[in-house]
Amino acid sequence: MTDPAAISVLVLYYSQSGDTEQLVRNFVEPVASAGANITWANIQPVESYPYPWNLFRFFDVFPDCINGDTPEILPPSFEPDQHFDLIILAYQVWFLAPSLPIQAFMKSPYAQVLRDTPVITLIACRNMWHSASEQLQQTLIHLGGHLIGKIVVTHQGSPLATFITTPRLLLTGKKDSALGVLPPGGFAEEDIKSVSQFGEQLADYLSQLSLPQRAPIFTDLHPVQVNKRYILPEWVGITLYRPWARLIRLGGSSGSPVRTLLVWLFALQLIVALPIVLFLCTVIRILFHPVLNPLLETYALKLQKQSFD
């Protein structure tokens, strides 16, 4: 068994509004209290993304997220060949993909730090995180990291409520109850605080990190809740996103007239199509339930899987 005080932990994160940082700090606090040596690495693009977003800038990053056209990042606070006993990676979801600064890090020389190292991911998003999680896990496999745990925290409120509260939050920064009837935007305070329970279990787990056969982590805490209602709309969404992203890329770099026009056309069709897609997906799920349900169940179990060791 390894003394927790001898454990070195790297915390990688990108936080635009501060919410993701608050989540990961609450998660890590019990680990730090147990005596582990924590290195914090806030992944920052050379050119910062605005918060709150302006409407065009928000939609203008869409093709880059899907195409993997990543920004340049500032050097983080560690060396690529530095060794850590555990890496915690906290990230947002942008347009069904990991946020661009995190994608950029995964393509940088600093991502070598993930090789042969246990990794725990913490996903912070509105509600559709499945494609982003799959994408990041495939990248981890390619880089030689070992996923041993996954936590997902989503915005409070129903899908219809967050259809209003999340864009309002992103475009204005306002978290209060919209119209006095909708829930506040972003993460519920109790959800932000509750991630500390996973940190407490991780603190007890630190001594097992060096063992060749580790017991599962986060037992009985259910760190990943999969709502099967979101799976089919996300499958449809990512399928429609890809041709749009390729088309907008053909329009040139950000700011070019053709790209600007295509971005606005994408934004318009997204606003119009999203309610229609959600309605049609609900109808399809009902009509084809005997065929679809086993597929959705299998995919949900895959998403809930805590490791690929």
PDB file of C-alpha atoms in Angstrom:
ATOM      1  CA  MET A   1       0.000   0.000   0.000  1.00  0.00           C
ATOM      2  CA  THR A   2       1.177   3.539  -0.837  1.00  0.00           C
ATOM      3  CA  ASP A   3       1.081   6.351   1.701  1.00  0.00           C
ATOM      4  CA  PRO A   4      -1.403   8.992   0.363  1.00  0.00           C
ATOM      5  CA  ALA A   5       1.136  11.675   1.254  1.00  0.00           C
ATOM      6  CA  ALA A   6       3.486  10.215  -1.348  1.00  0.00           C
ATOM      7  CA  ILE A   7       0.870  10.401  -4.135  1.00  0.00           C
ATOM      8  CA  SER A   8       1.260  13.087  -6.809  1.00  0.00           C
ATOM      9  CA  VAL A   9      -1.930  14.212  -8.573  1.00  0.00           C
ATOM     10  CA  LEU A  10      -2.183  16.430 -11.649  1.00  0.00           C
ATOM     11  CA  VAL A  11      -5.465  18.317 -12.089  1.00  0.00           C
ATOM     12  CA  LEU A  12      -6.047  19.428 -15.679  1.00  0.00           C
ATOM     13  CA  TYR A  13      -8.993  21.681 -16.420  1.00  0.00           C
ATOM     14  CA  TYR A  14     -10.349  24.500 -18.512  1.00  0.00           C
ATOM     15  CA  SER A  15     -13.026  26.689 -16.954  1.00  0.00           C
ATOM     16  CA  GLN A  16     -14.561  29.561 -18.870  1.00  0.00           C
ATOM     17  CA  SER A  17     -17.144  30.809 -16.359  1.00  0.00           C
ATOM     18  CA  GLY A  18     -15.491  29.394 -13.243  1.00  0.00           C
ATOM     19  CA  ASP A  19     -18.115  26.677 -12.669  1.00  0.00           C
ATOM     20  CA  THR A  20     -15.942  23.801 -13.896  1.00  0.00           C
ATOM     21  CA  GLU A  21     -13.085  24.996 -11.696  1.00  0.00           C
ATOM     22  CA  GLN A  22     -15.423  25.152  -8.695  1.00  0.00           C
ATOM     23  CA  LEU A  23     -16.609  21.603  -9.396  1.00  0.00           C
ATOM     24  CA  VAL A  24     -13.124  20.135  -9.719  1.00  0.00           C
ATOM     25  CA  ARG A  25     -11.817  21.997  -6.658  1.00  0.00           C
ATOM     26  CA  ASN A  26     -14.662  20.599  -4.551  1.00  0.00           C
ATOM     27  CA  PHE A  27     -13.866  17.144  -5.915  1.00  0.00           C
ATOM     28  CA  VAL A  28     -10.135  17.403  -5.203  1.00  0.00           C
ATOM     29  CA  GLU A  29     -10.348  19.056  -1.758  1.00  0.00           C
ATOM     30  CA  PRO A  30     -10.693  15.745   0.202  1.00  0.00           C
ATOM     31  CA  VAL A  31      -7.764  14.333  -1.778  1.00  0.00           C
ATOM     32  CA  ALA A  32      -5.612  17.328  -0.875  1.00  0.00           C
ATOM     33  CA  SER A  33      -6.734  17.046   2.748  1.00  0.00           C
ATOM     34  CA  ALA A  34      -5.567  13.418   2.746  1.00  0.00           C
ATOM     35  CA  GLY A  35      -2.055  14.709   2.042  1.00  0.00           C
ATOM     36  CA  ALA A  36      -1.702  14.090  -1.695  1.00  0.00           C
ATOM     37  CA  ASN A  37       0.594  16.450  -3.602  1.00  0.00           C
ATOM     38  CA  ILE A  38      -1.656  18.389  -6.011  1.00  0.00           C
ATOM     39  CA  THR A  39      -0.453  20.155  -9.159  1.00  0.00           C
ATOM     40  CA  TRP A  40      -3.055  22.439 -10.763  1.00  0.00           C
ATOM     41  CA  ALA A  41      -2.914  23.063 -14.512  1.00  0.00           C
ATOM     42  CA  ASN A  42      -5.458  25.492 -15.930  1.00  0.00           C
ATOM     43  CA  ILE A  43      -5.328  24.975 -19.701  1.00  0.00           C
ATOM     44  CA  GLN A  44      -5.517  28.409 -21.312  1.00  0.00           C
ATOM     45  CA  PRO A  45      -5.728  29.305 -25.014  1.00  0.00           C
ATOM     46  CA  VAL A  46      -3.396  32.050 -26.200  1.00  0.00           C
ATOM     47  CA  GLU A  47      -6.476  33.978 -27.345  1.00  0.00           C
ATOM     48  CA  SER A  48      -9.123  33.752 -24.630  1.00  0.00           C
ATOM     49  CA  TYR A  49     -12.719  32.880 -25.410  1.00  0.00           C
ATOM     50  CA  PRO A  50     -15.219  35.492 -24.191  1.00  0.00           C
ATOM     51  CA  TYR A  51     -17.553  34.978 -21.272  1.00  0.00           C
ATOM     52  CA  PRO A  52     -20.339  35.741 -21.521  1.00  0.00           C
ATOM     53  CA  TRP A  53     -20.277  34.834 -25.196  1.00  0.00           C
ATOM     54  CA  ASN A  54     -21.533  37.147 -27.893  1.00  0.00           C
ATOM     55  CA  LEU A  55     -23.962  35.351 -30.197  1.00  0.00           C
ATOM     56  CA  PHE A  56     -21.802  35.149 -33.324  1.00  0.00           C
ATOM     57  CA  ARG A  57     -18.623  34.137 -31.474  1.00  0.00           C
ATOM     58  CA  PHE A  58     -20.567  31.351 -29.781  1.00  0.00           C
ATOM     59  CA  PHE A  59     -21.708  29.830 -33.069  1.00  0.00           C
ATOM     60  CA  ASP A  60     -18.404  30.598 -34.820  1.00  0.00           C
ATOM     61  CA  VAL A  61     -16.554  28.043 -32.647  1.00  0.00           C
ATOM     62  CA  PHE A  62     -18.986  25.291 -33.705  1.00  0.00           C
ATOM     63  CA  PRO A  63     -17.114  24.075 -36.816  1.00  0.00           C
ATOM     64  CA  ASP A  64     -13.781  24.155 -34.974  1.00  0.00           C
ATOM     65  CA  CYS A  65     -15.207  21.971 -32.177  1.00  0.00           C
ATOM     66  CA  ILE A  66     -16.480  19.347 -34.623  1.00  0.00           C
ATOM     67  CA  ASN A  67     -13.529  19.489 -37.049  1.00  0.00           C
ATOM     68  CA  GLY A  68     -10.907  19.535 -34.283  1.00  0.00           C
ATOM     69  CA  ASP A  69      -9.425  22.845 -35.476  1.00  0.00           C
ATOM     70  CA  THR A  70      -7.873  23.715 -32.143  1.00  0.00           C
ATOM     71  CA  PRO A  71      -6.357  26.966 -30.834  1.00  0.00           C
ATOM     72  CA  GLU A  72      -2.813  27.459 -29.606  1.00  0.00           C
ATOM     73  CA  ILE A  73      -2.527  27.055 -25.833  1.00  0.00           C
ATOM     74  CA  LEU A  74      -0.166  28.567 -23.283  1.00  0.00           C
ATOM     75  CA  PRO A  75       2.424  26.168 -21.782  1.00  0.00           C
ATOM     76  CA  PRO A  76       0.909  24.503 -18.696  1.00  0.00           C
ATOM     77  CA  SER A  77       2.572  24.283 -15.283  1.00  0.00           C
ATOM     78  CA  PHE A  78       4.376  20.965 -15.777  1.00  0.00           C
ATOM     79  CA  GLU A  79       6.760  19.214 -18.158  1.00  0.00           C
ATOM     80  CA  PRO A  80       5.509  16.692 -20.751  1.00  0.00           C
ATOM     81  CA  ASP A  81       7.722  13.922 -19.338  1.00  0.00           C
ATOM     82  CA  GLN A  82       6.804  14.618 -15.705  1.00  0.00           C
ATOM     83  CA  HIS A  83       5.371  11.628 -13.803  1.00  0.00           C
ATOM     84  CA  PHE A  84       2.156  11.702 -11.790  1.00  0.00           C
ATOM     85  CA  ASP A  85       0.408   8.880  -9.953  1.00  0.00           C
ATOM     86  CA  LEU A  86      -3.026  10.127 -10.989  1.00  0.00           C
ATOM     87  CA  ILE A  87      -4.451  12.688 -13.416  1.00  0.00           C
ATOM     88  CA  ILE A  88      -7.860  14.321 -12.987  1.00  0.00           C
ATOM     89  CA  LEU A  89      -9.201  15.865 -16.187  1.00  0.00           C
ATOM     90  CA  ALA A  90     -12.193  18.235 -15.891  1.00  0.00           C
ATOM     91  CA  TYR A  91     -13.769  19.563 -19.076  1.00  0.00           C
ATOM     92  CA  GLN A  92     -16.830  21.239 -20.570  1.00  0.00           C
ATOM     93  CA  VAL A  93     -18.797  20.090 -23.607  1.00  0.00           C
ATOM     94  CA  TRP A  94     -19.070  22.458 -26.559  1.00  0.00           C
ATOM     95  CA  PHE A  95     -21.369  21.433 -29.426  1.00  0.00           C
ATOM     96  CA  LEU A  96     -21.295  17.735 -28.403  1.00  0.00           C
ATOM     97  CA  ALA A  97     -17.464  17.743 -28.297  1.00  0.00           C
ATOM     98  CA  PRO A  98     -14.853  18.441 -25.617  1.00  0.00           C
ATOM     99  CA  SER A  99     -14.159  22.168 -25.322  1.00  0.00           C
ATOM    100  CA  LEU A 100     -11.553  23.501 -27.750  1.00  0.00           C
ATOM    101  CA  PRO A 101      -8.840  24.239 -25.137  1.00  0.00           C
ATOM    102  CA  ILE A 102      -9.057  20.632 -23.906  1.00  0.00           C
ATOM    103  CA  GLN A 103      -8.960  19.303 -27.468  1.00  0.00           C
ATOM    104  CA  ALA A 104      -5.921  21.510 -28.049  1.00  0.00           C
ATOM    105  CA  PHE A 105      -4.182  20.131 -24.968  1.00  0.00           C
ATOM    106  CA  MET A 106      -4.820  16.547 -26.085  1.00  0.00           C
ATOM    107  CA  LYS A 107      -3.029  17.343 -29.354  1.00  0.00           C
ATOM    108  CA  SER A 108      -0.100  19.123 -27.699  1.00  0.00           C
ATOM    109  CA  PRO A 109       3.247  17.617 -26.633  1.00  0.00           C
ATOM    110  CA  TYR A 110       2.108  18.048 -23.011  1.00  0.00           C
ATOM    111  CA  ALA A 111      -0.480  15.289 -23.493  1.00  0.00           C
ATOM    112  CA  GLN A 112       2.435  12.825 -23.182  1.00  0.00           C
ATOM    113  CA  VAL A 113       1.940  13.196 -19.431  1.00  0.00           C
ATOM    114  CA  LEU A 114      -1.162  10.965 -19.759  1.00  0.00           C
ATOM    115  CA  ARG A 115       0.783   7.926 -20.966  1.00  0.00           C
ATOM    116  CA  ASP A 116       0.681   4.938 -18.603  1.00  0.00           C
ATOM    117  CA  THR A 117      -1.126   7.006 -15.970  1.00  0.00           C
ATOM    118  CA  PRO A 118      -4.523   6.446 -14.277  1.00  0.00           C
ATOM    119  CA  VAL A 119      -7.032   9.125 -15.312  1.00  0.00           C
ATOM    120  CA  ILE A 120     -10.348  10.252 -13.824  1.00  0.00           C
ATOM    121  CA  THR A 121     -12.563  12.527 -15.928  1.00  0.00           C
ATOM    122  CA  LEU A 122     -15.087  15.062 -14.641  1.00  0.00           C
ATOM    123  CA  ILE A 123     -17.545  16.246 -17.289  1.00  0.00           C
ATOM    124  CA  ALA A 124     -19.492  19.490 -16.808  1.00  0.00           C
ATOM    125  CA  CYS A 125     -22.231  20.288 -19.328  1.00  0.00           C
ATOM    126  CA  ARG A 126     -25.880  21.016 -20.034  1.00  0.00           C
ATOM    127  CA  ASN A 127     -27.107  17.460 -20.632  1.00  0.00           C
ATOM    128  CA  MET A 128     -25.744  15.902 -23.847  1.00  0.00           C
ATOM    129  CA  TRP A 129     -22.248  14.712 -22.962  1.00  0.00           C
ATOM    130  CA  HIS A 130     -22.167  11.242 -24.537  1.00  0.00           C
ATOM    131  CA  SER A 131     -20.352  12.007 -27.815  1.00  0.00           C
ATOM    132  CA  ALA A 132     -17.802  14.207 -26.054  1.00  0.00           C
ATOM    133  CA  SER A 133     -17.085  11.458 -23.532  1.00  0.00           C
ATOM    134  CA  GLU A 134     -16.636   8.859 -26.263  1.00  0.00           C
ATOM    135  CA  GLN A 135     -14.334  11.181 -28.217  1.00  0.00           C
ATOM    136  CA  LEU A 136     -12.160  11.979 -25.232  1.00  0.00           C
ATOM    137  CA  GLN A 137     -11.935   8.349 -24.128  1.00  0.00           C
ATOM    138  CA  GLN A 138     -10.750   7.313 -27.600  1.00  0.00           C
ATOM    139  CA  THR A 139      -8.112  10.030 -27.429  1.00  0.00           C
ATOM    140  CA  LEU A 140      -7.021   8.783 -23.998  1.00  0.00           C
ATOM    141  CA  ILE A 141      -6.631   5.276 -25.396  1.00  0.00           C
ATOM    142  CA  HIS A 142      -4.533   6.627 -28.275  1.00  0.00           C
ATOM    143  CA  LEU A 143      -2.332   8.561 -25.830  1.00  0.00           C
ATOM    144  CA  GLY A 144      -1.863   5.550 -23.558  1.00  0.00           C
ATOM    145  CA  GLY A 145      -3.802   6.856 -20.548  1.00  0.00           C
ATOM    146  CA  HIS A 146      -5.860   4.517 -18.347  1.00  0.00           C
ATOM    147  CA  LEU A 147      -9.361   5.673 -17.481  1.00  0.00           C
ATOM    148  CA  ILE A 148     -10.246   4.441 -13.993  1.00  0.00           C
ATOM    149  CA  GLY A 149     -13.237   6.661 -13.194  1.00  0.00           C
ATOM    150  CA  LYS A 150     -15.728   9.104 -14.669  1.00  0.00           C
ATOM    151  CA  ILE A 151     -18.029  11.698 -13.091  1.00  0.00           C
ATOM    152  CA  VAL A 152     -20.729  13.661 -14.934  1.00  0.00           C
ATOM    153  CA  VAL A 153     -22.431  16.799 -13.593  1.00  0.00           C
ATOM    154  CA  THR A 154     -25.202  18.404 -15.677  1.00  0.00           C
ATOM    155  CA  HIS A 155     -27.190  21.630 -15.515  1.00  0.00           C
ATOM    156  CA  GLN A 156     -30.275  21.712 -13.324  1.00  0.00           C
ATOM    157  CA  GLY A 157     -33.745  21.668 -14.871  1.00  0.00           C
ATOM    158  CA  SER A 158     -35.653  19.761 -17.530  1.00  0.00           C
ATOM    159  CA  PRO A 159     -34.481  19.677 -21.180  1.00  0.00           C
ATOM    160  CA  LEU A 160     -37.076  22.321 -22.084  1.00  0.00           C
ATOM    161  CA  ALA A 161     -36.000  24.546 -19.197  1.00  0.00           C
ATOM    162  CA  THR A 162     -32.280  24.309 -20.003  1.00  0.00           C
ATOM    163  CA  PHE A 163     -33.109  25.073 -23.654  1.00  0.00           C
ATOM    164  CA  ILE A 164     -33.731  28.590 -22.300  1.00  0.00           C
ATOM    165  CA  THR A 165     -31.622  28.839 -19.138  1.00  0.00           C
ATOM    166  CA  THR A 166     -28.343  27.552 -20.593  1.00  0.00           C
ATOM    167  CA  PRO A 167     -28.210  29.905 -23.632  1.00  0.00           C
ATOM    168  CA  ARG A 168     -29.266  32.746 -21.305  1.00  0.00           C
ATOM    169  CA  LEU A 169     -26.387  31.871 -18.978  1.00  0.00           C
ATOM    170  CA  LEU A 170     -23.838  31.604 -21.789  1.00  0.00           C
ATOM    171  CA  LEU A 171     -24.889  34.826 -23.536  1.00  0.00           C
ATOM    172  CA  THR A 172     -25.565  37.035 -20.495  1.00  0.00           C
ATOM    173  CA  GLY A 173     -23.812  35.339 -17.556  1.00  0.00           C
ATOM    174  CA  LYS A 174     -27.070  35.443 -15.570  1.00  0.00           C
ATOM    175  CA  LYS A 175     -27.732  32.474 -13.275  1.00  0.00           C
ATOM    176  CA  ASP A 176     -30.895  33.700 -11.575  1.00  0.00           C
ATOM    177  CA  SER A 177     -34.307  32.182 -12.232  1.00  0.00           C
ATOM    178  CA  ALA A 178     -35.454  33.268 -15.695  1.00  0.00           C
ATOM    179  CA  LEU A 179     -38.974  34.739 -15.787  1.00  0.00           C
ATOM    180  CA  GLY A 180     -39.351  33.787 -12.132  1.00  0.00           C
ATOM    181  CA  VAL A 181     -40.578  30.304 -13.041  1.00  0.00           C
ATOM    182  CA  LEU A 182     -37.614  28.514 -14.619  1.00  0.00           C
ATOM    183  CA  PRO A 183     -34.795  27.051 -12.501  1.00  0.00           C
ATOM    184  CA  PRO A 184     -31.564  29.022 -12.141  1.00  0.00           C
ATOM    185  CA  GLY A 185     -29.044  28.521 -14.927  1.00  0.00           C
ATOM    186  CA  GLY A 186     -26.049  26.226 -14.674  1.00  0.00           C
ATOM    187  CA  PHE A 187     -25.302  23.723 -11.944  1.00  0.00           C
ATOM    188  CA  ALA A 188     -27.330  23.405  -8.770  1.00  0.00           C
ATOM    189  CA  GLU A 189     -25.374  24.412  -5.680  1.00  0.00           C
ATOM    190  CA  GLU A 190     -26.042  21.022  -4.091  1.00  0.00           C
ATOM    191  CA  ASP A 191     -24.608  19.272  -7.169  1.00  0.00           C
ATOM    192  CA  ILE A 192     -21.451  21.389  -6.989  1.00  0.00           C
ATOM    193  CA  LYS A 193     -21.038  20.510  -3.328  1.00  0.00           C
ATOM    194  CA  SER A 194     -21.953  16.844  -3.779  1.00  0.00           C
ATOM    195  CA  VAL A 195     -18.884  16.070  -5.917  1.00  0.00           C
ATOM    196  CA  SER A 196     -16.883  16.144  -2.686  1.00  0.00           C
ATOM    197  CA  GLN A 197     -18.333  12.716  -1.867  1.00  0.00           C
ATOM    198  CA  PHE A 198     -16.435  11.321  -4.851  1.00  0.00           C
ATOM    199  CA  GLY A 199     -13.316  13.082  -3.616  1.00  0.00           C
ATOM    200  CA  GLU A 200     -13.726  11.454  -0.213  1.00  0.00           C
ATOM    201  CA  GLN A 201     -13.929   8.027  -1.812  1.00  0.00           C
ATOM    202  CA  LEU A 202     -10.941   8.834  -4.019  1.00  0.00           C
ATOM    203  CA  ALA A 203      -8.957   9.855  -0.924  1.00  0.00           C
ATOM    204  CA  ASP A 204      -9.593   6.392   0.531  1.00  0.00           C
ATOM    205  CA  TYR A 205      -8.647   4.844  -2.814  1.00  0.00           C
ATOM    206  CA  LEU A 206      -5.246   6.548  -3.242  1.00  0.00           C
ATOM    207  CA  SER A 207      -3.305   3.707  -1.623  1.00  0.00           C
ATOM    208  CA  GLN A 208      -4.553   1.341  -4.356  1.00  0.00           C
ATOM    209  CA  LEU A 209      -3.221   3.361  -7.286  1.00  0.00           C
ATOM    210  CA  SER A 210       0.069   1.457  -7.387  1.00  0.00           C
ATOM    211  CA  LEU A 211      -1.575  -1.979  -7.226  1.00  0.00           C
ATOM    212  CA  PRO A 212      -1.635  -4.016 -10.466  1.00  0.00           C
ATOM    213  CA  GLN A 213      -5.203  -5.162  -9.732  1.00  0.00           C
ATOM    214  CA  ARG A 214      -7.251  -2.254  -8.400  1.00  0.00           C
ATOM    215  CA  ALA A 215     -10.765  -2.522  -7.032  1.00  0.00           C
ATOM    216  CA  PRO A 216     -13.417  -0.394  -8.811  1.00  0.00           C
ATOM    217  CA  ILE A 217     -13.625   3.203  -7.680  1.00  0.00           C
ATOM    218  CA  PHE A 218     -16.783   5.191  -6.826  1.00  0.00           C
ATOM    219  CA  THR A 219     -18.690   2.054  -5.831  1.00  0.00           C
ATOM    220  CA  ASP A 220     -22.334   2.673  -4.880  1.00  0.00           C
ATOM    221  CA  LEU A 221     -22.128   6.412  -5.600  1.00  0.00           C
ATOM    222  CA  HIS A 222     -23.448   6.357  -9.193  1.00  0.00           C
ATOM    223  CA  PRO A 223     -21.192   9.085 -10.622  1.00  0.00           C
ATOM    224  CA  VAL A 224     -22.665   8.719 -14.136  1.00  0.00           C
ATOM    225  CA  GLN A 225     -26.414   9.018 -14.703  1.00  0.00           C
ATOM    226  CA  VAL A 226     -27.491   8.329 -18.300  1.00  0.00           C
ATOM    227  CA  ASN A 227     -30.864   9.683 -19.431  1.00  0.00           C
ATOM    228  CA  LYS A 228     -31.766   7.529 -22.422  1.00  0.00           C
ATOM    229  CA  ARG A 229     -34.062  10.261 -23.767  1.00  0.00           C
ATOM    230  CA  TYR A 230     -30.973  12.238 -24.786  1.00  0.00           C
ATOM    231  CA  ILE A 231     -29.156   9.479 -26.661  1.00  0.00           C
ATOM    232  CA  LEU A 232     -31.162   9.433 -29.906  1.00  0.00           C
ATOM    233  CA  PRO A 233     -31.281  13.248 -30.283  1.00  0.00           C
ATOM    234  CA  GLU A 234     -27.530  13.347 -29.738  1.00  0.00           C
ATOM    235  CA  TRP A 235     -26.947  10.670 -32.370  1.00  0.00           C
ATOM    236  CA  VAL A 236     -29.022  12.711 -34.816  1.00  0.00           C
ATOM    237  CA  GLY A 237     -27.328  15.948 -33.769  1.00  0.00           C
ATOM    238  CA  ILE A 238     -23.751  14.758 -34.241  1.00  0.00           C
ATOM    239  CA  THR A 239     -24.717  13.252 -37.623  1.00  0.00           C
ATOM    240  CA  LEU A 240     -26.107  16.605 -38.786  1.00  0.00           C
ATOM    241  CA  TYR A 241     -23.266  18.607 -37.249  1.00  0.00           C
ATOM    242  CA  ARG A 242     -20.483  16.978 -39.241  1.00  0.00           C
ATOM    243  CA  PRO A 243     -21.517  18.060 -42.775  1.00  0.00           C
ATOM    244  CA  TRP A 244     -22.318  21.562 -41.519  1.00  0.00           C
ATOM    245  CA  ALA A 245     -18.903  21.815 -39.852  1.00  0.00           C
ATOM    246  CA  ARG A 246     -17.130  20.697 -43.025  1.00  0.00           C
ATOM    247  CA  LEU A 247     -19.160  23.137 -45.124  1.00  0.00           C
ATOM    248  CA  ILE A 248     -18.389  26.092 -42.843  1.00  0.00           C
ATOM    249  CA  ARG A 249     -14.684  25.208 -42.875  1.00  0.00           C
ATOM    250  CA  LEU A 250     -14.782  25.554 -46.677  1.00  0.00           C
ATOM    251  CA  GLY A 251     -15.982  29.124 -46.149  1.00  0.00           C
ATOM    252  CA  GLY A 252     -12.549  30.140 -44.921  1.00  0.00           C
ATOM    253  CA  SER A 253     -11.143  31.378 -41.651  1.00  0.00           C
ATOM    254  CA  SER A 254     -13.103  33.098 -38.909  1.00  0.00           C
ATOM    255  CA  GLY A 255     -14.278  36.520 -40.018  1.00  0.00           C
ATOM    256  CA  SER A 256     -14.408  35.794 -43.744  1.00  0.00           C
ATOM    257  CA  PRO A 257     -17.693  36.846 -45.388  1.00  0.00           C
ATOM    258  CA  VAL A 258     -18.562  33.367 -46.650  1.00  0.00           C
ATOM    259  CA  ARG A 259     -17.875  31.700 -43.318  1.00  0.00           C
ATOM    260  CA  THR A 260     -19.856  34.396 -41.486  1.00  0.00           C
ATOM    261  CA  LEU A 261     -22.862  33.792 -43.734  1.00  0.00           C
ATOM    262  CA  LEU A 262     -22.627  30.012 -43.280  1.00  0.00           C
ATOM    263  CA  VAL A 263     -22.318  30.347 -39.495  1.00  0.00           C
ATOM    264  CA  TRP A 264     -25.483  32.445 -39.351  1.00  0.00           C
ATOM    265  CA  LEU A 265     -27.304  29.948 -41.595  1.00  0.00           C
ATOM    266  CA  PHE A 266     -26.233  27.109 -39.288  1.00  0.00           C
ATOM    267  CA  ALA A 267     -27.393  29.046 -36.224  1.00  0.00           C
ATOM    268  CA  LEU A 268     -30.782  29.737 -37.824  1.00  0.00           C
ATOM    269  CA  GLN A 269     -31.374  26.134 -38.860  1.00  0.00           C
ATOM    270  CA  LEU A 270     -30.244  24.888 -35.421  1.00  0.00           C
ATOM    271  CA  ILE A 271     -32.748  27.112 -33.612  1.00  0.00           C
ATOM    272  CA  VAL A 272     -35.534  26.023 -35.951  1.00  0.00           C
ATOM    273  CA  ALA A 273     -34.592  22.359 -36.211  1.00  0.00           C
ATOM    274  CA  LEU A 274     -33.808  21.563 -32.570  1.00  0.00           C
ATOM    275  CA  PRO A 275     -37.419  21.442 -31.275  1.00  0.00           C
ATOM    276  CA  ILE A 276     -38.454  19.481 -34.372  1.00  0.00           C
ATOM    277  CA  VAL A 277     -35.645  16.937 -33.925  1.00  0.00           C
ATOM    278  CA  LEU A 278     -36.477  16.488 -30.239  1.00  0.00           C
ATOM    279  CA  PHE A 279     -40.174  15.930 -31.068  1.00  0.00           C
ATOM    280  CA  LEU A 280     -39.419  13.467 -33.884  1.00  0.00           C
ATOM    281  CA  CYS A 281     -36.943  11.542 -31.725  1.00  0.00           C
ATOM    282  CA  THR A 282     -39.625  11.184 -29.036  1.00  0.00           C
ATOM    283  CA  VAL A 283     -42.102   9.848 -31.598  1.00  0.00           C
ATOM    284  CA  ILE A 284     -39.520   7.435 -33.037  1.00  0.00           C
ATOM    285  CA  ARG A 285     -38.630   6.135 -29.560  1.00  0.00           C
ATOM    286  CA  ILE A 286     -42.301   5.393 -28.902  1.00  0.00           C
ATOM    287  CA  LEU A 287     -43.016   3.798 -32.290  1.00  0.00           C
ATOM    288  CA  PHE A 288     -39.849   1.717 -32.455  1.00  0.00           C
ATOM    289  CA  HIS A 289     -39.409   1.038 -28.751  1.00  0.00           C
ATOM    290  CA  PRO A 290     -38.971  -2.780 -29.099  1.00  0.00           C
ATOM    291  CA  VAL A 291     -36.112  -2.294 -31.580  1.00  0.00           C
ATOM    292  CA  LEU A 292     -34.500   0.845 -30.192  1.00  0.00           C
ATOM    293  CA  ASN A 293     -34.641   0.148 -26.474  1.00  0.00           C
ATOM    294  CA  PRO A 294     -32.062  -2.703 -26.473  1.00  0.00           C
ATOM    295  CA  LEU A 295     -29.671  -0.483 -28.487  1.00  0.00           C
ATOM    296  CA  LEU A 296     -30.149   2.450 -26.122  1.00  0.00           C
ATOM    297  CA  GLU A 297     -29.752   0.190 -23.091  1.00  0.00           C
ATOM    298  CA  THR A 298     -26.476  -1.228 -24.412  1.00  0.00           C
ATOM    299  CA  TYR A 299     -25.137   2.232 -25.209  1.00  0.00           C
ATOM    300  CA  ALA A 300     -26.164   3.560 -21.797  1.00  0.00           C
ATOM    301  CA  LEU A 301     -24.283   0.733 -20.070  1.00  0.00           C
ATOM    302  CA  LYS A 302     -21.236   1.540 -22.188  1.00  0.00           C
ATOM    303  CA  LEU A 303     -21.419   5.193 -21.145  1.00  0.00           C
ATOM    304  CA  GLN A 304     -21.708   4.245 -17.484  1.00  0.00           C
ATOM    305  CA  LYS A 305     -18.616   2.047 -17.635  1.00  0.00           C
ATOM    306  CA  GLN A 306     -16.017   3.532 -15.325  1.00  0.00           C
ATOM    307  CA  SER A 307     -12.835   2.286 -16.924  1.00  0.00           C
ATOM    308  CA  PHE A 308     -11.231   0.720 -19.970  1.00  0.00           C
ATOM    309  CA  ASP A 309      -8.280  -0.841 -18.122  1.00  0.00           C
TER     310      ASP A 309
END
